[in-house]
Amino acid sequence: MTVSPNAPRSPIFAANWKMNSGPSEARTFMRVFLTRYARRPDRTVLIFPPALSLAAVRDALRERTDILTGVQNIHWEAKGAFTGEISAPIAADAGATHVLVGHSERRHVFGETDEQTAKKCAAAVAAGLVPMLCVGEKLEERERGETETVVVRQLRAGLAALSNAQIADVLIAYEPVWAIGTGRTATPADASAVHVAIRAELQNVAGEHGRAIPILYGGSVNAQNVRSLLDAKGVDGVLVGGASLDAEGWATIVRS
Ligand code: PGA
C-alpha cells in the first residue's frame, strides 16, 4: 500500500464504524454503497466494521476485491484466556487485512497505553495485518502547545517493536481528540502542520522506510470538508467515523 513519495499519492478513504451497524445493517449499507461507488484505481477504500459485522461486509465484497476491510482493535496475544478479545490471527483468518491500533477511544475510554499500542502493532504485523496506528492530542494538550510532543511520543512508542522495514508497511492516522465526533475539524493548515511533523518523525525513526507511509487525517471529516483536507500538504487520506455510517454519504466522500 505504500506509494512512491514522488508520485502523486492516491488517497486512502477509511471508514471507522465504531460500535455501529450489526450484520443486517451492514448488508443493507453495502448494497447501497456498492451501487454508488464503482471501482476506481486512483484511490483505496477501507472499511472497519464491528468485528461481528466483518463477515457480512466481506460477503458483500466478493466481487469487489478493490475494497479492503479491517477490525477496530485486537489483543496482542495470539490466543488464550482473554475472554471477549480478538487476536490478530483470528482477525486475519476472518478476512481482515487491516487493524486500527491506538484509536483515541481505545486510549481515552478504555485506557490503552503506548506500550499496548506497540504490542498490538507488533502482533498485527506478525499476523500479516497492516496496523493503522492512530495518534492525536487532547484539547488541553493542544492548548498547552504540546501537540507535536504528544503525537511524536505516541508515534515512537507505537512503532517501537517494529523493524524499519516493517514500519514501511504501516499506516498512520492523525486524529486530534478534540475533533473526533465533535463537528470541529482541524483546519487544513493545522492538519498539514502536524502531518509534516509526523512525516519528519517517521523518517527520523525509520529513515528511507518512513518516506512513503500514508498519513491519514481523521476527526469530523464529512462530504463538505473532505476535499480541502485531502488537498492539504501531507494529508494522504482520511479516517471517517460518523460520516461513514450513511452509505450514500460515504459514497459521496469516497468519490470526492
Ligand atoms: P468522526 O470519527 O469522523 O466521527 O469524528 C473519526 C474517528 O474516530 O476515527
GROMACS .gro file of C-alpha atoms and ligand atoms in nm:
model
  265
    1MET     CA    1   0.000   0.000   0.000
    2THR     CA    2   0.298   0.231   0.031
    3VAL     CA    3   0.333   0.475  -0.254
    4SER     CA    4   0.628   0.635  -0.418
    5PRO     CA    5   0.699   0.965  -0.246
    6ASN     CA    6   0.748   1.132  -0.583
    7ALA     CA    7   0.429   1.010  -0.744
    8PRO     CA    8   0.105   1.185  -0.657
    9ARG     CA    9  -0.028   0.980  -0.369
   10SER     CA   10  -0.357   0.806  -0.435
   11PRO     CA   11  -0.575   0.887  -0.138
   12ILE     CA   12  -0.700   0.635   0.116
   13PHE     CA   13  -1.059   0.663   0.237
   14ALA     CA   14  -1.110   0.466   0.557
   15ALA     CA   15  -1.442   0.421   0.738
   16ASN     CA   16  -1.445   0.355   1.112
   17TRP     CA   17  -1.795   0.242   1.201
   18LYS     CA   18  -1.709   0.216   1.571
   19MET     CA   19  -1.986   0.033   1.763
   20ASN     CA   20  -2.247   0.083   1.492
   21SER     CA   21  -2.414  -0.144   1.235
   22GLY     CA   22  -2.470  -0.512   1.303
   23PRO     CA   23  -2.462  -0.766   1.018
   24SER     CA   24  -2.810  -0.681   0.884
   25GLU     CA   25  -2.743  -0.310   0.872
   26ALA     CA   26  -2.400  -0.380   0.726
   27ARG     CA   27  -2.556  -0.582   0.443
   28THR     CA   28  -2.800  -0.302   0.362
   29PHE     CA   29  -2.520  -0.046   0.376
   30MET     CA   30  -2.302  -0.245   0.137
   31ARG     CA   31  -2.587  -0.298  -0.108
   32VAL     CA   32  -2.638   0.078  -0.137
   33PHE     CA   33  -2.272   0.177  -0.119
   34LEU     CA   34  -2.161  -0.060  -0.394
   35THR     CA   35  -2.419   0.076  -0.636
   36ARG     CA   36  -2.298   0.431  -0.562
   37TYR     CA   37  -1.927   0.367  -0.577
   38ALA     CA   38  -1.776   0.197  -0.882
   39ARG     CA   39  -1.420   0.066  -0.857
   40ARG     CA   40  -1.163   0.343  -0.909
   41PRO     CA   41  -0.794   0.264  -0.943
   42ASP     CA   42  -0.688   0.609  -0.819
   43ARG     CA   43  -0.798   0.554  -0.458
   44THR     CA   44  -0.813   0.295  -0.184
   45VAL     CA   45  -1.126   0.231   0.020
   46LEU     CA   46  -1.103   0.059   0.355
   47ILE     CA   47  -1.387  -0.028   0.595
   48PHE     CA   48  -1.353  -0.106   0.966
   49PRO     CA   49  -1.690  -0.252   1.072
   50PRO     CA   50  -1.754  -0.403   1.415
   51ALA     CA   51  -1.584  -0.743   1.419
   52LEU     CA   52  -1.917  -0.926   1.423
   53SER     CA   53  -2.019  -0.749   1.100
   54LEU     CA   54  -1.695  -0.823   0.916
   55ALA     CA   55  -1.829  -1.142   0.757
   56ALA     CA   56  -2.138  -0.962   0.626
   57VAL     CA   57  -1.925  -0.685   0.477
   58ARG     CA   58  -1.679  -0.930   0.324
   59ASP     CA   59  -1.961  -1.135   0.181
   60ALA     CA   60  -2.091  -0.828   0.002
   61LEU     CA   61  -1.742  -0.761  -0.135
   62ARG     CA   62  -1.688  -1.091  -0.308
   63GLU     CA   63  -1.690  -0.921  -0.648
   64ARG     CA   64  -1.524  -0.607  -0.517
   65THR     CA   65  -1.174  -0.700  -0.414
   66ASP     CA   66  -1.079  -0.334  -0.455
   67ILE     CA   67  -1.237  -0.257  -0.117
   68LEU     CA   68  -1.038  -0.362   0.188
   69THR     CA   69  -1.161  -0.446   0.535
   70GLY     CA   70  -1.022  -0.440   0.884
   71VAL     CA   71  -1.105  -0.469   1.251
   72GLN     CA   72  -1.111  -0.188   1.502
   73ASN     CA   73  -0.898  -0.347   1.772
   74ILE     CA   74  -0.700  -0.660   1.856
   75HIS     CA   75  -0.537  -0.811   2.160
   76TRP     CA   76  -0.161  -0.853   2.138
   77GLU     CA   77  -0.160  -1.218   2.238
   78ALA     CA   78  -0.225  -1.468   1.959
   79LYS     CA   79  -0.465  -1.681   2.165
   80GLY     CA   80  -0.556  -1.784   2.514
   81ALA     CA   81  -0.772  -1.699   2.812
   82PHE     CA   82  -0.868  -1.342   2.721
   83THR     CA   83  -1.247  -1.351   2.727
   84GLY     CA   84  -1.405  -1.106   2.488
   85GLU     CA   85  -1.088  -1.026   2.298
   86ILE     CA   86  -0.996  -1.087   1.934
   87SER     CA   87  -0.641  -1.171   1.830
   88ALA     CA   88  -0.459  -1.069   1.516
   89PRO     CA   89  -0.451  -1.425   1.375
   90ILE     CA   90  -0.827  -1.458   1.438
   91ALA     CA   91  -0.893  -1.127   1.261
   92ALA     CA   92  -0.670  -1.233   0.970
   93ASP     CA   93  -0.845  -1.570   0.949
   94ALA     CA   94  -1.179  -1.386   0.932
   95GLY     CA   95  -1.052  -1.194   0.630
   96ALA     CA   96  -0.936  -0.866   0.782
   97THR     CA   97  -0.629  -0.717   0.620
   98HIS     CA   98  -0.603  -0.409   0.843
   99VAL     CA   99  -0.648  -0.316   1.207
  100LEU     CA  100  -0.686   0.014   1.390
  101VAL     CA  101  -0.440   0.048   1.676
  102GLY     CA  102  -0.443   0.317   1.942
  103HIS     CA  103  -0.763   0.486   1.833
  104SER     CA  104  -0.835   0.772   2.072
  105GLU     CA  105  -1.140   0.592   2.209
  106ARG     CA  106  -0.923   0.290   2.291
  107ARG     CA  107  -0.670   0.518   2.458
  108HIS     CA  108  -0.901   0.755   2.643
  109VAL     CA  109  -1.215   0.549   2.707
  110PHE     CA  110  -1.050   0.209   2.761
  111GLY     CA  111  -0.715   0.321   2.896
  112GLU     CA  112  -0.495   0.173   2.625
  113THR     CA  113  -0.131   0.266   2.687
  114ASP     CA  114   0.151   0.347   2.447
  115GLU     CA  115   0.314   0.015   2.544
  116GLN     CA  116  -0.003  -0.172   2.449
  117THR     CA  117  -0.019   0.002   2.111
  118ALA     CA  118   0.338  -0.118   2.047
  119LYS     CA  119   0.244  -0.476   2.131
  120LYS     CA  120  -0.066  -0.455   1.914
  121CYS     CA  121   0.127  -0.317   1.616
  122ALA     CA  122   0.380  -0.598   1.651
  123ALA     CA  123   0.106  -0.860   1.683
  124ALA     CA  124  -0.069  -0.722   1.376
  125VAL     CA  125   0.244  -0.732   1.163
  126ALA     CA  126   0.328  -1.082   1.285
  127ALA     CA  127  -0.016  -1.198   1.169
  128GLY     CA  128   0.015  -1.026   0.832
  129LEU     CA  129  -0.227  -0.745   0.916
  130VAL     CA  130  -0.150  -0.382   0.837
  131PRO     CA  131  -0.182  -0.172   1.151
  132MET     CA  132  -0.323   0.180   1.121
  133LEU     CA  133  -0.164   0.347   1.420
  134CYS     CA  134  -0.378   0.637   1.539
  135VAL     CA  135  -0.221   0.932   1.717
  136GLY     CA  136  -0.359   1.265   1.834
  137GLU     CA  137  -0.354   1.523   2.106
  138LYS     CA  138  -0.627   1.618   2.353
  139LEU     CA  139  -0.761   1.973   2.357
  140GLU     CA  140  -0.572   2.071   2.671
  141GLU     CA  141  -0.252   1.935   2.519
  142ARG     CA  142  -0.304   2.145   2.208
  143GLU     CA  143  -0.377   2.450   2.420
  144ARG     CA  144  -0.054   2.393   2.612
  145GLY     CA  145   0.134   2.380   2.282
  146GLU     CA  146   0.214   2.010   2.325
  147THR     CA  147   0.059   1.875   2.006
  148GLU     CA  148   0.384   1.771   1.842
  149THR     CA  149   0.533   1.630   2.161
  150VAL     CA  150   0.229   1.411   2.221
  151VAL     CA  151   0.198   1.291   1.864
  152VAL     CA  152   0.567   1.215   1.832
  153ARG     CA  153   0.564   1.027   2.163
  154GLN     CA  154   0.265   0.815   2.056
  155LEU     CA  155   0.426   0.751   1.719
  156ARG     CA  156   0.763   0.643   1.857
  157ALA     CA  157   0.607   0.429   2.125
  158GLY     CA  158   0.360   0.261   1.891
  159LEU     CA  159   0.628   0.170   1.637
  160ALA     CA  160   0.891   0.073   1.894
  161ALA     CA  161   0.865  -0.303   1.844
  162LEU     CA  162   0.884  -0.292   1.463
  163SER     CA  163   1.187  -0.303   1.235
  164ASN     CA  164   1.234  -0.021   0.986
  165ALA     CA  165   1.123  -0.248   0.702
  166GLN     CA  166   0.807  -0.336   0.897
  167ILE     CA  167   0.741   0.031   0.969
  168ALA     CA  168   0.736   0.095   0.594
  169ASP     CA  169   0.413  -0.104   0.571
  170VAL     CA  170   0.211   0.060   0.846
  171LEU     CA  171  -0.048   0.333   0.806
  172ILE     CA  172  -0.072   0.634   1.036
  173ALA     CA  173  -0.386   0.828   1.120
  174TYR     CA  174  -0.358   1.169   1.283
  175GLU     CA  175  -0.679   1.231   1.474
  176PRO     CA  176  -0.686   1.525   1.714
  177VAL     CA  177  -0.902   1.403   2.002
  178TRP     CA  178  -1.091   1.732   2.020
  179ALA     CA  179  -1.201   1.690   1.657
  180ILE     CA  180  -1.339   1.337   1.688
  181GLY     CA  181  -1.717   1.324   1.683
  182THR     CA  182  -1.740   1.691   1.777
  183GLY     CA  183  -1.810   1.853   1.442
  184ARG     CA  184  -1.492   2.053   1.499
  185THR     CA  185  -1.231   1.982   1.232
  186ALA     CA  186  -0.869   2.085   1.226
  187THR     CA  187  -0.815   2.345   0.956
  188PRO     CA  188  -0.628   2.209   0.656
  189ALA     CA  189  -0.331   2.422   0.768
  190ASP     CA  190  -0.338   2.282   1.123
  191ALA     CA  191  -0.369   1.927   0.993
  192SER     CA  192  -0.090   1.989   0.746
  193ALA     CA  193   0.149   2.116   1.013
  194VAL     CA  194   0.105   1.801   1.219
  195HIS     CA  195   0.127   1.572   0.915
  196VAL     CA  196   0.456   1.732   0.817
  197ALA     CA  197   0.585   1.678   1.173
  198ILE     CA  198   0.471   1.315   1.163
  199ARG     CA  199   0.647   1.261   0.831
  200ALA     CA  200   0.967   1.409   0.972
  201GLU     CA  201   0.946   1.180   1.274
  202LEU     CA  202   0.875   0.873   1.059
  203GLN     CA  203   1.191   0.945   0.863
  204ASN     CA  204   1.374   1.009   1.185
  205VAL     CA  205   1.271   0.671   1.319
  206ALA     CA  206   1.283   0.461   1.003
  207GLY     CA  207   1.493   0.661   0.756
  208GLU     CA  208   1.402   0.594   0.393
  209HIS     CA  209   1.137   0.348   0.509
  210GLY     CA  210   0.945   0.639   0.657
  211ARG     CA  211   0.920   0.838   0.337
  212ALA     CA  212   0.610   0.691   0.179
  213ILE     CA  213   0.400   0.576   0.474
  214PRO     CA  214   0.048   0.711   0.417
  215ILE     CA  215  -0.067   0.954   0.686
  216LEU     CA  216  -0.444   0.994   0.710
  217TYR     CA  217  -0.634   1.273   0.884
  218GLY     CA  218  -0.937   1.197   1.097
  219GLY     CA  219  -1.179   1.399   1.309
  220SER     CA  220  -1.521   1.516   1.190
  221VAL     CA  221  -1.438   1.464   0.824
  222ASN     CA  222  -1.750   1.492   0.608
  223ALA     CA  223  -1.856   1.540   0.247
  224GLN     CA  224  -1.816   1.918   0.279
  225ASN     CA  225  -1.464   1.933   0.419
  226VAL     CA  226  -1.303   1.619   0.277
  227ARG     CA  227  -1.168   1.784  -0.039
  228SER     CA  228  -0.992   2.070   0.138
  229LEU     CA  229  -0.839   1.828   0.391
  230LEU     CA  230  -0.716   1.596   0.117
  231ASP     CA  231  -0.569   1.895  -0.064
  232ALA     CA  232  -0.367   1.990   0.244
  233LYS     CA  233   0.004   1.921   0.215
  234GLY     CA  234   0.098   1.591   0.372
  235VAL     CA  235  -0.256   1.452   0.401
  236ASP     CA  236  -0.269   1.115   0.222
  237GLY     CA  237  -0.619   1.009   0.314
  238VAL     CA  238  -0.898   1.036   0.567
  239LEU     CA  239  -1.031   0.822   0.851
  240VAL     CA  240  -1.401   0.890   0.887
  241GLY     CA  241  -1.630   0.795   1.174
  242GLY     CA  242  -1.980   0.947   1.190
  243ALA     CA  243  -1.998   1.047   0.824
  244SER     CA  244  -1.912   0.692   0.711
  245LEU     CA  245  -2.228   0.542   0.860
  246ASP     CA  246  -2.460   0.655   0.585
  247ALA     CA  247  -2.400   0.459   0.264
  248GLU     CA  248  -2.490   0.746   0.029
  249GLY     CA  249  -2.288   0.996   0.228
  250TRP     CA  250  -1.989   0.764   0.245
  251ALA     CA  251  -2.008   0.710  -0.131
  252THR     CA  252  -2.007   1.086  -0.184
  253ILE     CA  253  -1.697   1.118   0.034
  254VAL     CA  254  -1.518   0.833  -0.139
  255ARG     CA  255  -1.596   0.975  -0.483
  256SER     CA  256  -1.467   1.321  -0.393
  257PGA     P1  257  -1.552   1.117   1.343
  257PGA     O1  258  -1.459   0.996   1.395
  257PGA     O2  259  -1.533   1.123   1.194
  257PGA     O3  260  -1.691   1.079   1.383
  257PGA     O4  261  -1.503   1.241   1.409
  257PGA     C1  262  -1.333   0.973   1.340
  257PGA     C2  263  -1.267   0.859   1.411
  257PGA     O5  264  -1.284   0.847   1.534
  257PGA     O6  265  -1.195   0.779   1.351
   0.00000   0.00000   0.00000
